[in-house]
XYZ file of N, CA and C in Angstrom:
828
model
N 108.986 82.974 128.843
C 109.595 83.624 127.672
C 108.573 84.474 126.929
N 107.344 83.973 126.870
C 106.294 84.723 126.178
C 106.028 86.044 126.885
N 105.995 86.006 128.247
C 105.773 87.223 129.019
C 106.901 88.215 128.796
N 108.121 87.713 128.702
C 109.274 88.574 128.448
C 109.133 89.284 127.119
N 108.733 88.560 126.091
C 108.560 89.186 124.776
C 107.498 90.262 124.843
N 106.413 90.000 125.594
C 105.340 90.978 125.695
C 105.828 92.243 126.386
N 106.610 92.081 127.481
C 107.102 93.244 128.199
C 108.034 94.080 127.346
N 108.870 93.433 126.553
C 109.743 94.160 125.640
C 108.903 94.926 124.629
N 107.842 94.297 124.122
C 106.958 94.961 123.161
C 106.307 96.180 123.785
N 105.861 96.036 125.038
C 105.252 97.167 125.734
C 106.252 98.301 125.888
N 107.473 97.977 126.278
C 108.514 98.988 126.462
C 108.797 99.721 125.163
N 108.949 98.959 124.083
C 109.208 99.568 122.778
C 108.043 100.454 122.364
N 106.821 99.971 122.583
C 105.641 100.743 122.205
C 105.574 102.052 122.972
N 105.871 102.002 124.270
C 105.830 103.219 125.076
C 106.878 104.220 124.616
N 108.036 103.724 124.251
C 109.088 104.603 123.733
C 108.638 105.261 122.438
N 108.018 104.467 121.565
C 107.561 105.005 120.287
C 106.457 106.027 120.481
N 105.539 105.742 121.413
C 104.457 106.675 121.674
C 104.979 107.986 122.246
N 106.013 107.901 123.055
C 106.558 109.100 123.691
C 107.492 109.873 122.777
N 107.939 109.226 121.721
C 108.989 109.804 120.898
C 108.567 110.925 119.984
N 107.275 111.092 119.804
C 106.811 112.144 118.911
C 106.164 113.222 119.759
N 106.887 114.264 120.077
C 106.394 115.292 120.986
C 105.571 116.323 120.241
N 104.620 116.976 120.929
C 103.860 118.045 120.304
C 104.748 119.141 119.735
N 105.855 119.435 120.429
C 106.755 120.479 119.927
C 107.317 120.089 118.580
N 107.677 118.811 118.446
C 108.206 118.342 117.179
C 107.175 118.432 116.086
N 105.934 118.169 116.439
C 104.869 118.229 115.444
C 104.676 119.652 114.951
N 104.772 120.606 115.881
C 104.585 121.997 115.492
C 105.671 122.440 114.524
N 106.896 121.943 114.743
C 107.997 122.310 113.866
C 107.765 121.778 112.452
N 107.063 120.651 112.352
C 106.836 120.050 111.042
C 105.575 120.590 110.369
N 104.769 121.342 111.126
C 103.555 121.883 110.549
C 102.373 121.655 111.463
N 101.217 122.138 111.039
C 100.006 122.042 111.845
C 99.576 120.595 112.023
N 98.911 120.337 113.133
C 98.392 118.998 113.394
C 97.324 118.645 112.368
N 97.270 117.382 112.011
C 96.255 116.891 111.096
C 94.917 116.784 111.832
N 93.836 116.757 111.079
C 92.506 116.644 111.679
C 91.842 115.360 111.192
N 91.287 114.605 112.137
C 90.618 113.348 111.813
C 89.187 113.386 112.326
N 88.239 113.091 111.464
C 86.832 112.985 111.839
C 86.579 111.560 112.314
N 86.092 111.406 113.532
C 85.893 110.086 114.132
C 84.410 109.739 114.146
N 84.053 108.645 113.468
C 82.662 108.201 113.359
C 82.489 106.874 114.088
N 81.518 106.817 114.999
C 81.297 105.610 115.804
C 79.818 105.229 115.872
N 79.045 105.580 114.861
C 77.616 105.228 114.875
C 77.444 103.709 114.815
N 76.412 103.227 115.493
C 76.181 101.785 115.582
C 74.715 101.473 115.306
N 74.458 101.055 114.092
C 73.115 100.625 113.724
C 72.943 99.138 114.026
N 74.067 98.405 114.010
C 74.050 96.992 114.369
C 74.525 96.821 115.795
N 75.442 95.874 116.019
C 75.968 95.633 117.365
C 76.725 96.863 117.862
N 76.441 97.256 119.104
C 77.127 98.410 119.696
C 78.208 97.920 120.655
N 79.454 98.212 120.334
C 80.578 97.769 121.153
C 80.726 98.639 122.402
N 81.031 98.010 123.512
C 81.196 98.735 124.774
C 82.449 99.603 124.777
N 83.342 99.363 123.835
C 84.615 100.093 123.800
C 84.562 101.364 122.960
N 83.409 101.709 122.413
C 83.334 102.856 121.502
C 83.701 104.174 122.188
N 83.177 104.384 123.387
C 83.518 105.603 124.109
C 84.999 105.671 124.421
N 85.569 104.539 124.813
C 87.000 104.474 125.110
C 87.825 104.660 123.847
N 87.314 104.188 122.725
C 87.975 104.407 121.436
C 88.131 105.899 121.174
N 87.043 106.651 121.332
C 87.100 108.090 121.092
C 88.040 108.774 122.086
N 87.932 108.367 123.344
C 88.795 108.943 124.378
C 90.266 108.677 124.080
N 90.560 107.457 123.650
C 91.942 107.078 123.350
C 92.476 107.843 122.151
N 91.669 107.957 121.104
C 92.104 108.687 119.917
C 92.375 110.152 120.238
N 91.482 110.764 121.022
C 91.668 112.167 121.381
C 92.959 112.357 122.180
N 93.188 111.463 123.142
C 94.393 111.546 123.970
C 95.644 111.241 123.159
N 95.573 110.210 122.334
C 96.715 109.824 121.510
C 97.106 110.947 120.554
N 96.105 111.544 119.932
C 96.385 112.623 118.998
C 97.043 113.810 119.668
N 96.515 114.181 120.838
C 97.048 115.336 121.562
C 98.449 115.076 122.078
N 98.656 113.908 122.694
C 99.953 113.615 123.303
C 101.048 113.384 122.269
N 100.673 112.841 121.121
C 101.675 112.611 120.076
C 101.949 113.869 119.274
N 100.983 114.785 119.281
C 101.119 115.982 118.472
C 100.883 115.749 117.003
N 100.388 114.560 116.646
C 100.220 114.204 115.237
C 98.890 114.678 114.686
N 97.818 114.519 115.478
C 96.499 114.838 114.937
C 95.543 115.298 116.031
N 94.501 115.960 115.581
C 93.385 116.338 116.444
C 92.190 115.477 116.053
N 91.615 114.782 117.013
C 90.481 113.901 116.748
C 89.180 114.635 117.038
N 88.343 114.766 116.029
C 87.025 115.372 116.192
C 86.030 114.239 116.443
N 85.792 113.942 117.714
C 84.927 112.825 118.101
C 83.494 113.321 118.273
N 82.583 112.767 117.498
C 81.213 113.261 117.468
C 80.272 112.496 118.394
N 80.789 111.520 119.121
C 79.984 110.767 120.091
C 78.748 110.122 119.471
N 78.868 109.686 118.223
C 77.714 109.093 117.545
C 77.325 107.746 118.143
N 78.230 107.110 118.888
C 77.923 105.825 119.510
C 76.817 105.949 120.556
N 76.568 107.152 121.027
C 75.532 107.363 122.040
C 74.119 107.322 121.451
N 74.023 107.395 120.128
C 72.715 107.437 119.477
C 72.098 106.052 119.349
N 70.776 105.994 119.468
C 70.048 104.767 119.158
C 70.008 104.618 117.638
N 69.842 103.397 117.128
C 69.831 103.203 115.668
C 68.875 104.140 114.942
N 67.696 104.333 115.507
C 66.704 105.190 114.849
C 67.058 106.666 114.933
N 68.045 107.021 115.735
C 68.453 108.418 115.883
C 69.626 108.789 114.980
N 70.218 107.823 114.325
C 71.402 108.086 113.506
C 71.050 108.974 112.317
N 71.740 110.081 112.211
C 71.532 111.037 111.121
C 72.907 111.444 110.588
N 73.215 110.995 109.381
C 74.521 111.283 108.782
C 74.438 112.367 107.711
N 73.412 113.183 107.775
C 73.243 114.223 106.756
C 74.392 115.232 106.769
N 75.113 115.297 107.876
C 76.249 116.224 107.979
C 77.440 115.771 107.143
N 77.480 114.494 106.764
C 78.666 113.930 106.111
C 78.652 114.262 104.619
N 78.941 115.497 104.310
C 78.952 116.002 102.938
C 80.386 116.231 102.473
N 80.519 116.535 101.208
C 81.836 116.854 100.684
C 82.443 118.056 101.381
N 81.610 119.033 101.714
C 82.090 120.228 102.399
C 82.598 119.897 103.797
N 81.893 119.004 104.473
C 82.320 118.587 105.815
C 83.632 117.817 105.741
N 83.719 116.873 104.831
C 84.927 116.060 104.702
C 86.147 116.910 104.367
N 85.940 117.987 103.616
C 87.053 118.844 103.197
C 87.764 119.497 104.379
N 87.138 119.474 105.549
C 87.739 120.073 106.736
C 88.744 119.138 107.422
N 88.840 117.896 106.919
C 89.638 116.881 107.609
C 90.669 116.237 106.684
N 91.727 115.747 107.305
C 92.770 115.036 106.568
C 92.481 113.548 106.473
N 91.607 113.063 107.336
C 91.249 111.644 107.327
C 89.929 111.458 108.050
N 89.294 110.330 107.781
C 88.080 109.950 108.498
C 88.315 108.580 109.114
N 87.908 108.432 110.371
C 88.106 107.195 111.132
C 86.753 106.538 111.372
N 86.640 105.264 111.022
C 85.401 104.513 111.216
C 85.601 103.395 112.238
N 84.756 103.373 113.260
C 84.552 102.201 114.120
C 83.040 102.122 114.258
N 82.402 101.436 113.352
C 80.966 101.548 113.138
C 80.344 100.186 112.846
N 79.024 100.126 112.903
C 78.284 98.977 112.385
C 77.007 99.491 111.741
N 76.533 98.765 110.737
C 75.224 99.067 110.156
C 74.398 97.794 110.127
N 73.092 97.960 109.999
C 72.178 96.819 109.984
C 72.386 95.994 108.719
N 72.019 94.738 108.799
C 72.170 93.832 107.655
C 70.824 93.589 106.970
N 69.952 94.594 107.008
C 68.623 94.459 106.409
C 68.572 94.940 104.967
N 69.735 95.313 104.413
C 69.774 95.785 103.036
C 69.484 97.260 102.888
N 69.178 97.930 103.996
C 68.830 99.346 103.932
C 69.938 100.241 104.487
N 71.072 99.629 104.838
C 72.139 100.422 105.439
C 72.652 101.509 104.519
N 72.572 101.265 103.227
C 73.071 102.244 102.260
C 72.257 103.530 102.299
N 71.023 103.448 102.813
C 70.151 104.616 102.866
C 70.566 105.622 103.934
N 71.548 105.271 104.754
C 72.043 106.229 105.737
C 72.717 107.414 105.057
N 73.166 107.226 103.826
C 73.783 108.293 103.042
C 73.063 108.419 101.710
N 72.930 109.630 101.224
C 72.326 109.844 99.910
C 73.339 109.475 98.829
N 72.878 109.267 97.596
C 73.832 109.003 96.506
C 74.886 110.098 96.382
N 74.480 111.340 96.610
C 75.423 112.452 96.518
C 76.480 112.377 97.621
N 76.060 111.994 98.815
C 77.010 111.847 99.918
C 77.993 110.710 99.663
N 77.479 109.616 99.144
C 78.359 108.481 98.857
C 79.381 108.842 97.791
N 78.950 109.561 96.783
C 79.866 109.975 95.720
C 80.921 110.938 96.259
N 80.500 111.841 97.143
C 81.440 112.792 97.734
C 82.474 112.070 98.595
N 82.030 111.043 99.317
C 82.951 110.283 100.157
C 83.970 109.538 99.308
N 83.506 108.896 98.252
C 84.416 108.166 97.364
C 85.424 109.107 96.727
N 84.969 110.282 96.314
C 85.873 111.261 95.706
C 86.894 111.755 96.724
N 86.459 111.930 97.955
C 87.346 112.386 99.032
C 88.537 111.447 99.192
N 88.271 110.142 99.147
C 89.343 109.165 99.297
C 90.101 108.979 97.989
N 89.367 108.727 96.921
C 89.993 108.368 95.646
C 90.888 109.478 95.110
N 90.509 110.726 95.328
C 91.290 111.853 94.819
C 92.521 112.139 95.668
N 92.591 111.519 96.847
C 93.711 111.784 97.739
C 93.508 112.992 98.629
N 92.295 113.559 98.617
C 92.018 114.694 99.495
C 92.062 114.276 100.959
N 91.711 113.018 101.208
C 91.698 112.517 102.574
C 92.020 111.044 102.625
N 92.262 110.565 103.829
C 92.607 109.158 104.045
C 91.502 108.466 104.820
N 91.509 107.135 104.757
C 90.553 106.319 105.508
C 91.300 105.493 106.542
N 90.780 105.491 107.758
C 91.319 104.657 108.836
C 90.150 103.915 109.456
N 90.261 102.612 109.581
C 89.177 101.824 110.145
C 89.666 100.895 111.229
N 88.822 100.660 112.222
C 89.132 99.704 113.286
C 87.977 98.728 113.447
N 88.323 97.490 113.715
C 87.401 96.419 114.093
C 86.130 96.396 113.221
N 85.024 96.903 113.749
C 83.738 96.736 113.080
C 83.508 97.672 111.896
N 84.506 98.456 111.521
C 84.354 99.223 110.278
C 84.078 98.280 109.122
N 84.550 97.036 109.258
C 84.323 96.017 108.229
C 82.925 95.421 108.306
N 82.157 95.806 109.308
C 80.780 95.334 109.512
C 79.809 96.457 109.166
N 80.129 97.173 108.107
C 79.445 98.425 107.784
C 79.191 98.537 106.280
N 78.019 99.032 105.915
C 77.658 99.334 104.525
C 77.861 98.149 103.579
N 77.183 97.048 103.880
C 77.296 95.844 103.050
C 76.731 96.048 101.646
N 75.788 96.943 101.507
C 75.174 97.179 100.199
C 75.873 98.295 99.423
N 77.021 98.689 99.899
C 77.825 99.719 99.237
C 79.199 99.113 98.960
N 79.346 98.395 97.860
C 80.584 97.645 97.595
C 81.830 98.508 97.527
N 81.702 99.758 97.108
C 82.874 100.633 97.058
C 83.420 100.894 98.468
N 82.529 100.931 99.444
C 82.991 101.095 100.825
C 83.781 99.862 101.257
N 83.298 98.692 100.857
C 84.036 97.465 101.139
C 85.411 97.476 100.505
N 85.504 98.046 99.305
C 86.804 98.149 98.639
C 87.749 99.062 99.420
N 87.200 100.119 100.003
C 88.024 101.041 100.782
C 88.524 100.370 102.062
N 87.624 99.689 102.762
C 88.025 98.969 103.975
C 89.002 97.851 103.624
N 88.670 97.115 102.557
C 89.506 96.003 102.121
C 88.885 94.646 102.341
N 87.748 94.594 103.056
C 87.096 93.317 103.347
C 85.763 93.581 104.033
N 84.928 92.544 104.065
C 83.706 92.570 104.856
C 83.766 91.479 105.920
N 83.248 91.788 107.070
C 83.172 90.863 108.202
C 82.279 89.666 107.883
N 82.704 88.485 108.317
C 81.887 87.272 108.214
C 81.432 86.826 109.597
N 82.399 86.599 110.486
C 82.097 86.147 111.846
C 83.358 86.258 112.693
N 83.236 85.921 113.965
C 84.417 85.947 114.843
C 84.554 84.598 115.545
N 85.228 83.653 114.909
C 85.443 82.334 115.515
C 86.195 82.405 116.843
N 87.030 83.419 116.996
C 87.792 83.610 118.223
C 87.139 84.751 118.992
N 86.393 84.391 120.041
C 85.648 85.382 120.794
C 86.515 86.250 121.683
N 85.925 87.339 122.136
C 86.666 88.306 122.945
C 87.153 87.718 124.259
N 86.469 86.693 124.762
C 86.852 86.084 126.034
C 87.560 84.745 125.863
N 87.857 84.381 124.622
C 88.618 83.159 124.365
C 90.082 83.374 124.743
N 90.845 82.315 124.659
C 92.275 82.408 124.944
C 92.955 83.368 123.971
N 94.056 83.928 124.395
C 94.818 84.835 123.533
C 95.263 84.112 122.266
N 95.380 84.868 121.196
C 95.834 84.314 119.920
C 97.219 84.868 119.606
N 97.895 84.192 118.710
C 99.201 84.662 118.252
C 99.051 85.234 116.855
N 99.505 86.442 116.696
C 99.410 87.146 115.419
C 100.794 87.202 114.778
N 100.836 86.846 113.538
C 102.088 86.867 112.772
C 102.282 88.242 112.143
N 103.482 88.758 112.233
C 103.798 90.042 111.605
C 104.270 89.757 110.187
N 103.396 90.011 109.218
C 103.709 89.735 107.814
C 104.640 90.777 107.218
N 104.529 92.005 107.694
C 105.324 93.112 107.160
C 105.933 93.865 108.341
N 107.221 93.707 108.550
C 107.895 94.315 109.698
C 108.375 95.732 109.424
N 108.194 96.211 108.208
C 108.736 97.511 107.825
C 107.713 98.640 107.856
N 106.459 98.312 108.132
C 105.408 99.326 108.137
C 105.381 100.047 109.484
N 105.040 101.339 109.504
C 104.974 102.071 110.774
C 104.032 101.440 111.799
N 103.043 100.681 111.340
C 102.082 100.060 112.255
C 102.581 98.757 112.859
N 103.729 98.268 112.385
C 104.199 96.957 112.844
C 105.653 96.937 113.304
N 106.370 98.007 113.114
C 107.807 98.015 113.412
C 108.114 97.684 114.868
N 107.167 97.924 115.754
C 107.397 97.714 117.182
C 107.046 96.303 117.644
N 106.590 95.444 116.741
C 106.014 94.166 117.146
C 106.951 92.968 117.088
N 108.037 93.055 116.373
C 108.905 91.894 116.223
C 108.305 90.886 115.261
N 108.516 89.598 115.538
C 108.025 88.544 114.646
C 106.565 88.198 114.884
N 106.112 88.354 116.129
C 104.742 87.964 116.459
C 104.217 88.801 117.614
N 102.922 88.684 117.845
C 102.248 89.478 118.870
C 101.145 88.612 119.460
N 101.175 88.397 120.755
C 100.140 87.623 121.430
C 99.176 88.575 122.111
N 97.879 88.437 121.813
C 96.887 89.367 122.339
C 95.549 88.661 122.492
N 94.789 89.078 123.482
C 93.434 88.569 123.667
C 92.459 89.601 123.133
N 91.707 89.224 122.130
C 90.712 90.114 121.535
C 89.788 89.278 120.663
N 88.713 89.862 120.228
C 87.823 89.193 119.283
C 88.467 89.239 117.897
N 88.614 88.074 117.281
C 89.312 87.992 116.003
C 88.325 87.646 114.897
N 88.290 88.490 113.890
C 87.361 88.337 112.767
C 87.924 87.414 111.688
N 86.997 86.871 110.900
C 87.353 86.316 109.597
C 86.546 87.093 108.563
N 87.095 87.208 107.361
C 86.567 88.128 106.364
C 86.219 87.436 105.051
N 85.404 88.129 104.271
C 85.077 87.679 102.925
C 85.481 88.770 101.944
N 85.257 88.516 100.667
C 85.605 89.469 99.616
C 85.060 90.853 99.974
N 85.851 91.866 99.612
C 86.967 91.882 98.661
C 88.345 91.550 99.238
N 88.402 90.908 100.417
C 89.710 90.583 100.995
C 90.544 89.747 100.035
N 91.758 90.210 99.766
C 92.677 89.494 98.887
C 94.076 90.065 99.064
N 95.050 89.201 99.202
C 96.435 89.669 99.299
C 96.911 90.290 97.991
N 96.227 90.014 96.916
C 96.592 90.629 95.642
C 96.210 92.101 95.615
N 95.242 92.481 96.458
C 94.770 93.864 96.491
C 95.307 94.640 97.689
N 95.720 93.918 98.721
C 96.072 94.551 99.981
C 97.520 94.275 100.376
N 98.093 95.194 101.114
C 99.386 94.971 101.761
C 99.081 94.476 103.175
N 99.045 93.166 103.333
C 98.683 92.583 104.623
C 99.838 92.762 105.606
N 99.535 93.364 106.737
C 100.547 93.667 107.746
C 100.586 92.626 108.856
N 99.402 92.166 109.260
C 99.273 91.185 110.327
C 98.276 90.115 109.923
N 98.519 88.889 110.343
C 97.564 87.807 110.107
C 97.649 86.813 111.253
N 96.635 86.003 111.378
C 96.601 85.018 112.449
C 97.648 83.936 112.203
N 98.433 83.632 113.218
C 99.403 82.540 113.118
C 98.657 81.249 113.434
N 98.272 80.527 112.397
C 97.451 79.324 112.570
C 98.223 78.171 113.206
N 99.545 78.278 113.261
C 100.347 77.214 113.879
C 100.445 77.381 115.392
N 100.071 78.562 115.892
C 100.197 78.835 117.325
C 98.877 79.273 117.954
N 97.786 79.128 117.200
C 96.468 79.551 117.657
C 95.509 78.370 117.596
N 94.555 78.319 118.502
C 93.549 77.257 118.503
C 92.684 77.380 117.254
N 92.844 76.451 116.320
C 92.084 76.472 115.067
C 90.929 75.463 115.088
N 90.644 74.918 116.248
C 89.528 73.984 116.388
C 88.235 74.774 116.574
N 87.850 75.478 115.519
C 86.676 76.344 115.540
C 85.707 75.924 114.433
N 84.438 76.201 114.642
C 83.429 75.857 113.648
C 83.359 76.930 112.560
N 82.989 76.498 111.372
C 82.707 77.408 110.251
C 83.868 78.344 109.917
N 85.073 77.802 109.926
C 86.219 78.603 109.510
C 86.146 78.862 108.014
N 86.256 80.119 107.636
C 86.093 80.532 106.245
C 87.136 79.899 105.326
N 88.351 79.753 105.817
C 89.453 79.278 104.974
C 90.144 78.037 105.546
N 89.473 77.331 106.440
C 90.044 76.113 106.983
C 91.084 76.383 108.056
N 91.609 75.324 108.671
C 92.541 75.486 109.799
C 93.913 76.027 109.430
N 94.256 76.040 108.165
C 95.571 76.566 107.757
C 95.430 77.746 106.801
N 94.251 78.355 106.768
C 93.976 79.420 105.808
C 94.571 80.767 106.187
N 94.230 81.762 105.395
C 94.752 83.121 105.555
C 93.713 83.979 106.269
N 94.012 84.366 107.483
C 93.104 85.189 108.274
C 93.787 86.515 108.586
N 93.590 87.487 107.712
C 94.214 88.787 107.877
C 93.703 89.499 109.117
N 94.571 90.263 109.754
C 94.216 91.007 110.961
C 94.348 92.517 110.747
N 95.338 92.940 109.992
C 95.519 94.363 109.685
C 96.180 94.491 108.328
N 95.835 95.575 107.613
C 96.396 95.785 106.282
C 96.271 97.246 105.871
N 96.877 97.561 104.765
C 96.753 98.890 104.182
C 96.753 98.755 102.667
N 96.321 99.786 102.002
C 96.332 99.821 100.539
C 95.970 101.233 100.108
N 95.952 101.455 98.824
C 95.530 102.746 98.293
C 94.269 102.565 97.468
N 93.328 103.457 97.676
C 92.096 103.489 96.893
C 92.190 104.727 96.018
N 92.552 104.533 94.767
C 92.891 105.680 93.943
C 94.159 106.298 94.495
N 94.100 107.582 94.855
C 95.247 108.269 95.443
C 95.173 108.324 96.968
N 94.104 107.779 97.533
C 93.904 107.863 98.974
C 94.455 106.669 99.724
N 95.099 106.924 100.841
C 95.643 105.849 101.669
C 94.573 105.311 102.622
N 94.532 103.990 102.754
C 93.547 103.329 103.605
C 94.255 102.356 104.539
N 93.998 102.488 105.829
C 94.573 101.586 106.831
C 93.453 100.986 107.657
N 93.523 99.674 107.895
C 92.505 98.996 108.695
C 93.151 98.004 109.646
N 92.727 98.038 110.904
C 93.095 97.012 111.871
C 91.813 96.414 112.414
N 91.730 95.100 112.433
C 90.501 94.451 112.892
C 90.454 94.299 114.405
N 91.494 94.706 115.088
C 91.524 94.639 116.545
C 90.753 95.810 117.153
N 90.396 95.674 118.431
C 89.749 96.789 119.115
C 88.398 96.486 119.720
N 88.039 95.212 119.844
C 86.756 94.877 120.468
C 86.798 95.130 121.973
N 87.801 94.588 122.615
C 87.900 94.671 124.069
C 88.367 96.057 124.524
N 87.850 96.480 125.663
C 88.243 97.776 126.201
C 89.724 97.803 126.569
N 90.240 96.678 127.105
C 91.647 96.689 127.505
C 92.600 96.696 126.319
N 92.084 96.410 125.130
C 92.918 96.544 123.933
C 93.192 98.022 123.666
N 92.181 98.857 123.873
C 92.338 100.286 123.612
C 93.292 100.957 124.597
N 93.464 100.371 125.780
C 94.411 100.934 126.749
C 95.774 100.256 126.674
N 95.912 99.287 125.801
C 97.164 98.551 125.615
C 98.162 99.420 124.842
N 99.326 99.747 125.419
C 100.284 100.622 124.728
C 100.812 100.037 123.424
N 100.855 98.711 123.317
C 101.314 98.104 122.067
C 100.281 98.341 120.972
N 99.003 98.133 121.294
C 97.949 98.409 120.318
C 97.942 99.881 119.938
N 98.106 100.751 120.909
C 98.111 102.185 120.622
C 99.250 102.555 119.676
N 100.422 101.960 119.895
C 101.555 102.223 119.003
C 101.272 101.683 117.608
N 100.661 100.501 117.546
C 100.254 99.902 116.266
C 99.290 100.834 115.533
N 98.282 101.314 116.237
C 97.283 102.182 115.622
C 97.880 103.525 115.219
N 98.695 104.105 116.085
C 99.313 105.392 115.762
C 100.197 105.271 114.531
N 100.918 104.165 114.417
C 101.735 103.953 113.225
C 100.889 103.876 111.975
N 99.745 103.197 112.074
C 98.842 103.116 110.933
C 98.266 104.463 110.563
N 97.943 105.259 111.573
C 97.412 106.597 111.329
C 98.461 107.474 110.645
N 99.699 107.411 111.135
C 100.771 108.201 110.511
C 100.954 107.815 109.047
N 100.883 106.505 108.774
C 101.028 106.060 107.389
C 99.876 106.590 106.545
N 98.661 106.471 107.041
C 97.495 106.923 106.283
C 97.559 108.421 105.995
N 98.078 109.174 106.947
C 98.185 110.623 106.780
C 99.377 111.028 105.916
N 100.177 110.058 105.519
C 101.331 110.352 104.676
C 102.510 110.914 105.438
N 102.522 110.739 106.764
C 103.611 111.259 107.585
C 104.779 110.294 107.671
N 104.502 109.006 107.479
C 105.550 107.983 107.498
C 105.248 106.931 106.444
N 106.287 106.287 105.966
C 106.142 105.191 104.999
C 106.808 103.934 105.540
């Protein structure tokens, strides 16, 4: 029965992915532009290249957006140079996508100047652009609390490893574009994070969370205990800017999963203001 539900989810996701044609996008206006950032000062995920490839393909095939992938994941930590990330650069895009990590040595904030950080905050807060984050975006800029507010949480650890048994994810909000294709639940194998502040349901519209009744909760150092709240994906507004985050995306096969792609595309459409 579980396999049947998964196949139905895949079918629905493929239909949704195919349903937005480039021709339709042209009729509604020019494609949106998304700046894709994948620099890794901390842990470098093997799926980063596939992330960029998937976003570029998804954007083109859906007709929704053009992904400007800068291949920053190829850089060594000491080679990372974000001096290009200015207000003028951001103004060229409708959204910025983060799948990144920074070091936990307290110096991660130095990757951007105070002026760059202020320009980034204004870009989101004023509604000039949107923020979209995947997986390790929450493992980024720990010494920049406003960035944590934009993401919605900071990474603590991953009690459920990428090679552990599949987990069951509860769909908390079935009406969001990022979740409409999922039904009541979603079973997936991926690395599952637990988060710390500023994570709060009072601040966020939580879309997905771990179903603790159907997932192995016999893990060490659980942040909120075996019956706690472990958010997986959410959205919110930072000022006038829309912010969408999904913590999934560690494994390479997640990025090629049509259900995940439909989930992500729905989140992107919401962030860009194309769907509610």
